[in-house]
mmCIF file of C-alpha atoms in Angstrom:
data_model
loop_
_atom_site.group_PDB
_atom_site.id
_atom_site.type_symbol
_atom_site.label_atom_id
_atom_site.label_comp_id
_atom_site.label_asym_id
_atom_site.label_seq_id
_atom_site.Cartn_x
_atom_site.Cartn_y
_atom_site.Cartn_z
ATOM 1 C CA MET A 1 15.623 -45.780 -7.684
ATOM 2 C CA SER A 2 13.822 -49.057 -7.191
ATOM 3 C CA GLU A 3 11.025 -50.400 -9.809
ATOM 4 C CA SER A 4 7.825 -49.275 -7.727
ATOM 5 C CA GLU A 5 9.218 -46.295 -6.882
ATOM 6 C CA VAL A 6 9.835 -45.270 -11.173
ATOM 7 C CA ARG A 7 6.490 -46.391 -11.517
ATOM 8 C CA GLN A 8 4.791 -44.093 -8.507
ATOM 9 C CA THR A 9 6.190 -41.407 -10.221
ATOM 10 C CA GLU A 10 5.290 -42.059 -13.957
ATOM 11 C CA VAL A 11 1.487 -42.123 -12.823
ATOM 12 C CA ILE A 12 1.625 -38.567 -10.774
ATOM 13 C CA PRO A 13 -1.611 -37.351 -12.708
ATOM 14 C CA GLN A 14 -1.089 -33.813 -14.569
ATOM 15 C CA TRP A 15 -3.410 -31.819 -12.147
ATOM 16 C CA LYS A 16 -0.843 -32.943 -9.201
ATOM 17 C CA ARG A 17 1.688 -31.624 -11.433
ATOM 18 C CA GLU A 18 0.476 -28.170 -12.478
ATOM 19 C CA GLU A 19 -0.682 -27.833 -8.515
ATOM 20 C CA VAL A 20 2.762 -27.955 -7.239
ATOM 21 C CA ASP A 21 3.889 -25.544 -10.440
ATOM 22 C CA GLU A 22 1.754 -23.093 -8.965
ATOM 23 C CA LEU A 23 2.452 -23.822 -5.042
ATOM 24 C CA VAL A 24 5.834 -23.270 -6.274
ATOM 25 C CA ASP A 25 5.200 -19.777 -8.645
ATOM 26 C CA PHE A 26 3.116 -18.649 -5.201
ATOM 27 C CA ILE A 27 6.624 -19.181 -3.159
ATOM 28 C CA GLU A 28 8.620 -17.768 -4.983
ATOM 29 C CA SER A 29 6.199 -14.275 -5.490
ATOM 30 C CA TYR A 30 6.874 -13.128 -1.770
ATOM 31 C CA GLU A 31 9.568 -11.989 0.256
ATOM 32 C CA SER A 32 8.277 -13.850 3.195
ATOM 33 C CA VAL A 33 6.186 -17.469 2.852
ATOM 34 C CA GLY A 34 4.881 -19.614 6.124
ATOM 35 C CA VAL A 35 2.738 -22.141 6.936
ATOM 36 C CA VAL A 36 -0.551 -20.898 9.493
ATOM 37 C CA GLY A 37 -2.698 -23.122 10.749
ATOM 38 C CA VAL A 38 -6.621 -23.772 9.662
ATOM 39 C CA ALA A 39 -8.376 -26.229 11.797
ATOM 40 C CA GLY A 40 -11.074 -25.299 13.251
ATOM 41 C CA ILE A 41 -12.518 -22.656 10.990
ATOM 42 C CA PRO A 42 -15.489 -22.439 9.526
ATOM 43 C CA SER A 43 -15.144 -22.138 5.539
ATOM 44 C CA ARG A 44 -17.116 -18.897 5.750
ATOM 45 C CA GLN A 45 -15.140 -17.336 8.348
ATOM 46 C CA LEU A 46 -12.036 -18.418 6.597
ATOM 47 C CA GLN A 47 -12.905 -16.721 3.111
ATOM 48 C CA ALA A 48 -13.586 -13.123 4.950
ATOM 49 C CA MET A 49 -10.245 -13.407 6.715
ATOM 50 C CA ARG A 50 -8.308 -14.191 3.274
ATOM 51 C CA ARG A 51 -10.421 -10.805 1.813
ATOM 52 C CA GLU A 52 -9.215 -9.340 5.282
ATOM 53 C CA LEU A 53 -5.802 -10.028 3.845
ATOM 54 C CA HIS A 54 -5.928 -8.988 0.813
ATOM 55 C CA GLY A 55 -3.657 -6.686 -0.269
ATOM 56 C CA SER A 56 -0.714 -7.571 2.472
ATOM 57 C CA ALA A 57 -1.114 -10.969 2.339
ATOM 58 C CA ALA A 58 -2.015 -14.380 0.405
ATOM 59 C CA VAL A 59 -2.968 -17.083 1.579
ATOM 60 C CA ARG A 60 -2.754 -20.892 -0.559
ATOM 61 C CA MET A 61 -4.649 -23.450 0.135
ATOM 62 C CA SER A 62 -3.654 -27.281 -0.822
ATOM 63 C CA ARG A 63 -2.673 -31.246 -0.093
ATOM 64 C CA ASN A 64 0.282 -31.357 1.960
ATOM 65 C CA THR A 65 2.084 -33.615 0.042
ATOM 66 C CA LEU A 66 1.902 -31.235 -2.977
ATOM 67 C CA ALA A 67 3.159 -28.312 -0.510
ATOM 68 C CA ASN A 68 5.824 -30.385 0.430
ATOM 69 C CA ARG A 69 7.017 -31.234 -3.074
ATOM 70 C CA ALA A 70 7.170 -27.612 -3.543
ATOM 71 C CA LEU A 71 8.874 -26.558 -0.737
ATOM 72 C CA ASP A 72 11.312 -29.211 -1.993
ATOM 73 C CA GLU A 73 11.495 -27.736 -5.529
ATOM 74 C CA VAL A 74 11.957 -24.167 -4.567
ATOM 75 C CA ASP A 75 14.555 -24.722 -1.826
ATOM 76 C CA ASP A 76 17.184 -21.821 -1.086
ATOM 77 C CA GLY A 77 15.781 -22.748 2.833
ATOM 78 C CA PHE A 78 12.307 -23.019 2.371
ATOM 79 C CA GLU A 79 12.086 -26.622 3.167
ATOM 80 C CA GLU A 80 12.875 -25.777 7.017
ATOM 81 C CA LEU A 81 9.021 -25.270 6.572
ATOM 82 C CA LYS A 82 8.431 -28.857 5.775
ATOM 83 C CA GLU A 83 7.753 -29.646 9.845
ATOM 84 C CA TYR A 84 4.941 -27.057 10.509
ATOM 85 C CA ILE A 85 3.180 -28.737 8.075
ATOM 86 C CA ALA A 86 1.054 -31.297 9.668
ATOM 87 C CA GLY A 87 -3.031 -31.577 9.919
ATOM 88 C CA GLN A 88 -4.949 -28.500 8.169
ATOM 89 C CA VAL A 89 -2.417 -26.000 7.334
ATOM 90 C CA ALA A 90 -2.222 -23.586 4.236
ATOM 91 C CA LEU A 91 0.715 -21.426 2.712
ATOM 92 C CA ILE A 92 0.678 -17.608 3.358
ATOM 93 C CA GLY A 93 2.589 -15.249 1.298
ATOM 94 C CA THR A 94 3.427 -12.136 2.002
ATOM 95 C CA ASN A 95 5.992 -9.052 0.984
ATOM 96 C CA ASP A 96 6.091 -7.670 4.164
ATOM 97 C CA ASN A 97 8.427 -8.445 7.196
ATOM 98 C CA PRO A 98 7.238 -11.525 9.624
ATOM 99 C CA PHE A 99 6.610 -9.712 12.397
ATOM 100 C CA ALA A 100 4.455 -7.091 10.350
ATOM 101 C CA LEU A 101 2.558 -10.917 9.377
ATOM 102 C CA TYR A 102 2.517 -12.046 12.479
ATOM 103 C CA LYS A 103 1.346 -8.775 14.378
ATOM 104 C CA GLU A 104 -1.849 -8.652 11.685
ATOM 105 C CA LEU A 105 -2.711 -12.074 11.692
ATOM 106 C CA GLU A 106 -2.888 -12.102 15.941
ATOM 107 C CA ALA A 107 -5.042 -8.565 15.580
ATOM 108 C CA SER A 108 -7.604 -10.624 13.072
ATOM 109 C CA LYS A 109 -8.278 -13.473 15.278
ATOM 110 C CA THR A 110 -11.920 -13.175 16.648
ATOM 111 C CA PRO A 111 -13.618 -14.630 19.973
ATOM 112 C CA ALA A 112 -15.702 -18.473 19.413
ATOM 113 C CA PRO A 113 -17.497 -20.456 21.604
ATOM 114 C CA ILE A 114 -15.543 -23.581 22.713
ATOM 115 C CA ASN A 115 -16.779 -27.207 22.246
ATOM 116 C CA ALA A 116 -17.200 -30.289 24.155
ATOM 117 C CA GLY A 117 -14.004 -31.923 23.843
ATOM 118 C CA GLU A 118 -11.566 -29.375 22.780
ATOM 119 C CA VAL A 119 -8.581 -28.706 24.678
ATOM 120 C CA ALA A 120 -8.627 -25.506 26.311
ATOM 121 C CA PRO A 121 -6.369 -22.850 25.106
ATOM 122 C CA ASN A 122 -5.877 -20.677 28.327
ATOM 123 C CA ASP A 123 -7.628 -20.660 31.863
ATOM 124 C CA ILE A 124 -11.239 -20.799 31.312
ATOM 125 C CA VAL A 125 -13.059 -17.674 33.999
ATOM 126 C CA ILE A 126 -16.491 -17.616 34.579
ATOM 127 C CA PRO A 127 -16.925 -14.037 36.034
ATOM 128 C CA GLU A 128 -18.759 -12.359 39.018
ATOM 129 C CA GLY A 129 -21.896 -10.520 38.062
ATOM 130 C CA ASP A 130 -25.621 -11.451 37.114
ATOM 131 C CA THR A 131 -25.927 -13.958 34.401
ATOM 132 C CA GLY A 132 -29.360 -12.851 33.557
ATOM 133 C CA VAL A 133 -30.730 -16.262 34.004
ATOM 134 C CA ASP A 134 -33.593 -16.488 35.474
ATOM 135 C CA PRO A 135 -33.880 -18.685 38.837
ATOM 136 C CA GLY A 136 -33.932 -22.767 37.941
ATOM 137 C CA PRO A 137 -32.300 -25.568 37.360
ATOM 138 C CA PHE A 138 -29.132 -23.456 35.533
ATOM 139 C CA VAL A 139 -27.710 -22.668 39.072
ATOM 140 C CA GLY A 140 -27.238 -26.149 39.720
ATOM 141 C CA GLU A 141 -25.455 -26.468 36.124
ATOM 142 C CA LEU A 142 -23.699 -23.337 37.476
ATOM 143 C CA GLN A 143 -22.520 -25.199 40.298
ATOM 144 C CA GLN A 144 -21.716 -28.449 38.954
ATOM 145 C CA VAL A 145 -19.106 -26.893 36.242
ATOM 146 C CA GLY A 146 -16.977 -25.341 39.402
ATOM 147 C CA ALA A 147 -18.624 -21.579 39.520
ATOM 148 C CA SER A 148 -19.861 -20.129 43.036
ATOM 149 C CA ALA A 149 -22.988 -19.464 41.566
ATOM 150 C CA ARG A 150 -26.577 -18.913 43.999
ATOM 151 C CA ILE A 151 -30.040 -16.783 43.527
ATOM 152 C CA MET A 152 -29.919 -13.450 44.701
ATOM 153 C CA ASP A 153 -32.834 -10.758 43.825
ATOM 154 C CA GLY A 154 -34.244 -12.827 41.936
ATOM 155 C CA SER A 155 -31.842 -13.910 39.603
ATOM 156 C CA ILE A 156 -28.424 -16.302 39.469
ATOM 157 C CA LYS A 157 -25.320 -14.400 40.177
ATOM 158 C CA VAL A 158 -21.990 -15.511 40.521
ATOM 159 C CA THR A 159 -20.967 -14.289 43.057
ATOM 160 C CA GLU A 160 -17.104 -14.856 42.844
ATOM 161 C CA ASP A 161 -14.682 -14.562 39.605
ATOM 162 C CA SER A 162 -14.563 -19.267 38.985
ATOM 163 C CA ASN A 163 -11.618 -20.864 37.159
ATOM 164 C CA VAL A 164 -13.709 -23.399 36.148
ATOM 165 C CA LEU A 165 -11.351 -24.988 33.845
ATOM 166 C CA SER A 166 -7.459 -24.532 33.327
ATOM 167 C CA ALA A 167 -5.318 -24.413 30.038
ATOM 168 C CA GLY A 168 -4.688 -27.879 28.712
ATOM 169 C CA GLU A 169 -7.487 -29.101 30.375
ATOM 170 C CA GLU A 170 -10.273 -30.687 27.733
ATOM 171 C CA VAL A 171 -14.330 -29.238 28.192
ATOM 172 C CA SER A 172 -16.811 -31.057 28.798
ATOM 173 C CA GLU A 173 -19.858 -31.019 27.497
ATOM 174 C CA GLU A 174 -21.479 -29.367 30.386
ATOM 175 C CA LEU A 175 -18.826 -26.717 31.062
ATOM 176 C CA ALA A 176 -19.475 -26.753 26.942
ATOM 177 C CA ASN A 177 -23.716 -25.632 27.191
ATOM 178 C CA VAL A 178 -22.674 -23.814 30.476
ATOM 179 C CA LEU A 179 -20.286 -21.720 28.560
ATOM 180 C CA ALA A 180 -22.386 -21.275 25.803
ATOM 181 C CA GLU A 181 -25.447 -20.411 28.153
ATOM 182 C CA LEU A 182 -23.959 -17.340 29.453
ATOM 183 C CA GLY A 183 -22.357 -15.959 25.847
ATOM 184 C CA ILE A 184 -18.514 -16.818 26.485
ATOM 185 C CA GLU A 185 -16.339 -17.761 24.100
ATOM 186 C CA PRO A 186 -13.245 -18.107 25.282
ATOM 187 C CA LYS A 187 -10.988 -19.004 22.188
ATOM 188 C CA GLU A 188 -9.917 -17.191 19.684
ATOM 189 C CA VAL A 189 -10.589 -18.096 16.030
ATOM 190 C CA GLY A 190 -7.763 -17.235 12.840
ATOM 191 C CA LEU A 191 -5.083 -18.431 11.350
ATOM 192 C CA ASP A 192 -2.287 -19.060 13.397
ATOM 193 C CA LEU A 193 0.879 -18.803 12.104
ATOM 194 C CA ARG A 194 3.004 -21.528 12.786
ATOM 195 C CA GLY A 195 6.630 -20.300 11.111
ATOM 196 C CA VAL A 196 7.713 -17.928 8.204
ATOM 197 C CA PHE A 197 10.941 -17.747 6.420
ATOM 198 C CA SER A 198 12.135 -14.930 5.097
ATOM 199 C CA GLU A 199 15.646 -13.231 3.533
ATOM 200 C CA GLY A 200 17.287 -16.831 4.640
ATOM 201 C CA VAL A 201 16.115 -16.489 7.553
ATOM 202 C CA LEU A 202 13.395 -19.238 10.088
ATOM 203 C CA PHE A 203 11.297 -17.762 12.693
ATOM 204 C CA GLU A 204 8.600 -18.653 14.618
ATOM 205 C CA PRO A 205 5.957 -17.533 16.655
ATOM 206 C CA ASP A 206 7.327 -16.650 19.913
ATOM 207 C CA GLU A 207 10.249 -15.286 18.068
ATOM 208 C CA LEU A 208 7.806 -12.962 16.465
ATOM 209 C CA ALA A 209 5.630 -12.333 19.784
ATOM 210 C CA ILE A 210 7.374 -9.172 20.760
ATOM 211 C CA ASP A 211 5.750 -5.646 22.535
ATOM 212 C CA VAL A 212 6.315 -3.309 20.227
ATOM 213 C CA ASP A 213 5.761 0.138 22.213
ATOM 214 C CA GLU A 214 8.290 -1.652 24.711
ATOM 215 C CA TYR A 215 10.667 -2.664 21.775
ATOM 216 C CA ARG A 216 10.506 0.993 20.682
ATOM 217 C CA ALA A 217 11.128 2.207 24.218
ATOM 218 C CA ASP A 218 14.400 0.304 24.804
ATOM 219 C CA ILE A 219 15.869 1.212 21.445
ATOM 220 C CA GLN A 220 15.463 5.067 22.564
ATOM 221 C CA SER A 221 16.990 4.592 25.798
ATOM 222 C CA ALA A 222 19.871 2.939 24.170
ATOM 223 C CA VAL A 223 20.303 5.616 21.906
ATOM 224 C CA SER A 224 20.286 8.325 24.654
ATOM 225 C CA ALA A 225 22.530 6.155 27.127
ATOM 226 C CA ALA A 226 24.808 5.814 23.688
ATOM 227 C CA THR A 227 24.881 9.791 22.704
ATOM 228 C CA ASN A 228 25.252 10.368 26.485
ATOM 229 C CA LEU A 229 28.239 7.717 27.067
ATOM 230 C CA SER A 230 29.769 9.132 23.432
ATOM 231 C CA VAL A 231 29.148 12.767 24.778
ATOM 232 C CA ASN A 232 31.520 12.229 27.635
ATOM 233 C CA ALA A 233 34.055 10.187 26.545
ATOM 234 C CA VAL A 234 34.465 13.229 24.026
ATOM 235 C CA TYR A 235 33.791 10.368 21.463
ATOM 236 C CA PRO A 236 33.021 12.221 18.406
ATOM 237 C CA THR A 237 30.235 11.237 16.214
ATOM 238 C CA ALA A 238 28.201 12.366 13.348
ATOM 239 C CA GLN A 239 25.341 12.588 15.840
ATOM 240 C CA THR A 240 26.976 13.483 18.975
ATOM 241 C CA ALA A 241 29.677 16.243 16.776
ATOM 242 C CA PRO A 242 27.308 19.057 17.688
ATOM 243 C CA THR A 243 26.781 18.617 21.191
ATOM 244 C CA LEU A 244 30.582 18.212 21.604
ATOM 245 C CA ILE A 245 31.595 21.805 19.606
ATOM 246 C CA ALA A 246 28.927 23.345 21.886
ATOM 247 C CA LYS A 247 30.263 22.154 25.092
ATOM 248 C CA ALA A 248 33.867 22.959 24.107
ATOM 249 C CA THR A 249 32.721 26.419 22.747
ATOM 250 C CA SER A 250 31.431 27.468 26.498
ATOM 251 C CA GLU A 251 34.355 25.354 28.457
ATOM 252 C CA ALA A 252 36.488 27.795 25.599
ATOM 253 C CA LYS A 253 35.250 31.106 26.659
ATOM 254 C CA ALA A 254 34.975 30.087 30.543
ATOM 255 C CA VAL A 255 38.800 29.674 30.522
ATOM 256 C CA GLY A 256 39.279 32.639 27.955
ATOM 257 C CA LEU A 257 37.378 35.563 30.964
ATOM 258 C CA PHE A 258 39.224 33.854 33.822
ATOM 259 C CA ALA A 259 42.607 34.353 31.463
ATOM 260 C CA ASN A 260 41.407 38.248 30.643
ATOM 261 C CA ILE A 261 42.018 36.923 26.968
ATOM 262 C CA GLU A 262 41.121 39.812 24.528
ATOM 263 C CA SER A 263 39.168 38.284 21.898
ATOM 264 C CA PRO A 264 35.924 39.816 20.153
ATOM 265 C CA ASP A 265 33.972 36.995 21.081
ATOM 266 C CA PHE A 266 35.089 37.859 25.285
ATOM 267 C CA MET A 267 34.848 41.812 25.144
ATOM 268 C CA PRO A 268 31.545 42.580 25.851
ATOM 269 C CA GLU A 269 32.018 40.541 28.731
ATOM 270 C CA LEU A 270 35.442 41.563 30.034
ATOM 271 C CA ILE A 271 34.553 45.490 29.602
ATOM 272 C CA SER A 272 31.780 44.963 31.989
ATOM 273 C CA LYS A 273 34.580 42.959 34.701
ATOM 274 C CA ALA A 274 36.662 45.616 33.980
ATOM 275 C CA ASP A 275 34.036 47.972 34.844
ATOM 276 C CA ALA A 276 33.152 46.471 38.443
ATOM 277 C CA GLN A 277 36.992 46.544 38.885
ATOM 278 C CA LEU A 278 37.676 49.806 38.126
ATOM 279 C CA ARG A 279 34.364 51.277 40.209
ATOM 280 C CA ALA A 280 35.745 49.114 43.082
ATOM 281 C CA LEU A 281 39.105 50.908 42.552
ATOM 282 C CA ALA A 282 37.227 54.176 43.154
ATOM 283 C CA ALA A 283 34.764 53.491 45.829
ATOM 284 C CA ASN A 284 38.355 52.967 48.292
ATOM 285 C CA ILE A 285 39.593 56.236 47.071
ATOM 286 C CA ASP A 286 39.226 58.689 49.397
ATOM 287 C CA ASP A 287 40.350 62.003 47.539
ATOM 288 C CA GLU A 288 37.750 62.858 44.899
ATOM 289 C CA GLU A 289 39.370 65.302 43.296
ATOM 290 C CA ALA A 290 41.701 62.407 42.352
ATOM 291 C CA LEU A 291 39.103 60.984 40.002
ATOM 292 C CA PRO A 292 37.564 61.111 36.388
ATOM 293 C CA GLU A 293 34.687 63.052 37.058
ATOM 294 C CA GLU A 294 31.925 60.170 35.818
ATOM 295 C CA LEU A 295 33.456 58.358 39.144
ATOM 296 C CA ARG A 296 33.147 60.898 41.685
ATOM 297 C CA GLY A 297 30.464 59.860 44.255
ATOM 298 C CA VAL A 298 30.617 56.345 43.725
ATOM 299 C CA SER A 299 30.077 54.068 46.862
ATOM 300 C CA ALA A 300 31.089 50.639 48.417
ATOM 301 C CA ALA A 301 26.551 49.864 47.993
ATOM 302 C CA ASP A 302 27.048 50.891 44.407
ATOM 303 C CA THR A 303 30.211 49.115 43.633
ATOM 304 C CA GLY A 304 28.411 46.249 45.433
ATOM 305 C CA ALA A 305 25.639 46.008 43.323
ATOM 306 C CA ALA A 306 27.708 46.515 40.245
ATOM 307 C CA GLU A 307 30.297 43.877 41.373
ATOM 308 C CA GLU A 308 26.500 41.714 42.243
ATOM 309 C CA GLU A 309 24.574 42.726 38.238
ATOM 310 C CA GLU A 310 28.765 41.865 37.207
ATOM 311 C CA SER A 311 27.510 38.101 38.961
ATOM 312 C CA THR A 312 24.423 38.109 37.605
ATOM 313 C CA ASP A 313 24.835 38.351 34.534
ATOM 314 C CA GLU A 314 27.757 35.697 34.626
ATOM 315 C CA GLU A 315 25.387 33.215 36.169
ATOM 316 C CA THR A 316 22.746 34.034 33.756
ATOM 317 C CA ALA A 317 25.358 33.534 30.709
ATOM 318 C CA ASP A 318 26.738 30.100 32.360
ATOM 319 C CA ALA A 319 23.253 29.562 32.540
ATOM 320 C CA ASP A 320 22.171 30.097 29.169
ATOM 321 C CA GLU A 321 25.103 28.321 28.238
ATOM 322 C CA ALA A 322 24.428 25.047 29.992
ATOM 323 C CA ASP A 323 20.717 25.245 28.796
ATOM 324 C CA ALA A 324 21.588 25.771 25.208
ATOM 325 C CA ASP A 325 23.820 22.593 25.810
ATOM 326 C CA ALA A 326 21.345 20.496 26.951
ATOM 327 C CA ASP A 327 19.070 21.667 24.423
ATOM 328 C CA ASP A 328 21.345 20.618 21.661
ATOM 329 C CA ALA A 329 21.658 17.427 23.691
ATOM 330 C CA ALA A 330 17.742 17.038 23.897
ATOM 331 C CA ALA A 331 17.627 17.796 19.835
ATOM 332 C CA GLU A 332 19.944 15.759 19.025
ATOM 333 C CA ASP A 333 18.692 12.883 21.564
ATOM 334 C CA ASP A 334 15.110 13.425 19.603
ATOM 335 C CA GLY A 335 16.362 13.339 16.325
ATOM 336 C CA ASP A 336 17.770 9.912 17.372
ATOM 337 C CA ASP A 337 14.432 8.971 19.056
ATOM 338 C CA GLU A 338 12.810 9.650 16.069
ATOM 339 C CA ASP A 339 15.027 8.183 13.250
ATOM 340 C CA ALA A 340 14.761 4.807 16.118
ATOM 341 C CA GLY A 341 10.942 5.386 15.879
ATOM 342 C CA ASP A 342 11.449 5.099 11.736
ATOM 343 C CA ALA A 343 13.313 2.247 12.106
ATOM 344 C CA LEU A 344 11.235 0.525 14.063
ATOM 345 C CA GLY A 345 8.017 2.000 11.897
ATOM 346 C CA SER A 346 9.204 -0.227 9.021
ATOM 347 C CA LEU A 347 9.384 -3.393 10.816
ATOM 348 C CA PHE A 348 6.475 -3.132 12.314
#
């Protein structure tokens, strides 16, 4: 260390040392710590934002040099946040996950007017419709900034949606005045999350900006596809075992009925089947005296009806079993979807 560096170290004011210590305590107090941009936010609005975040996140403002020193002292990867400390920024801490923090900060942003000299954050469009301004010089101002405007029915109207400035271009004084007159607020004011460090991982905004509903649907679809694959491949898991057992039971019963296996589970169907076969045989015997009394008078029509009823009963039973299998599979899928939804809820 050079003599000048030693001298600078020795003259660090006590208040700076205390500030760094407080910043270190702040960083170590939260599971997730990030850097937010606060440029262009009026002091009163910034205070309101801090109050709204109370209970879920805390904002700590300080000098950039002191924030950098505190991040270095904490280490553990937090020093990676130093690359986002430039301009007007603040530290933000939360015990929520980074996705929930990003979502909350985005939701807290509010529309605001844009001033001359600022860069448009997105395309600025003056919408079609009545401006509510009486005929006068303002129609010329609209036309000058690129809006399609004319006087109609005693008022100044914009005849079509007019893109008057593209994202990234600088706002002129003329356009700023026109937008202010129309009450158009083309930018959003809020805490702009630049980066957040959580559980050893550094996240940037584009990694946190996800569509929660779409993400949930993707997870549910994946769960359903995985369940179907497991069932079709006869690969038992805790989630698919009930469906596989139900399917195997149904198939075993079908084999048992076809092979006439005498089992308590099959007896009602086997008796019905045997009764139908007996009646079919009785219908082909011309000598009724040779038949038991209860089978006398059995006609081919009766036999056909009995066989049809048996077939219908078997089809109904098969349909019921198939429905039961489908219900079991659906129940398993619903359970998995709910589990996936619950897991997702913990993230957002």
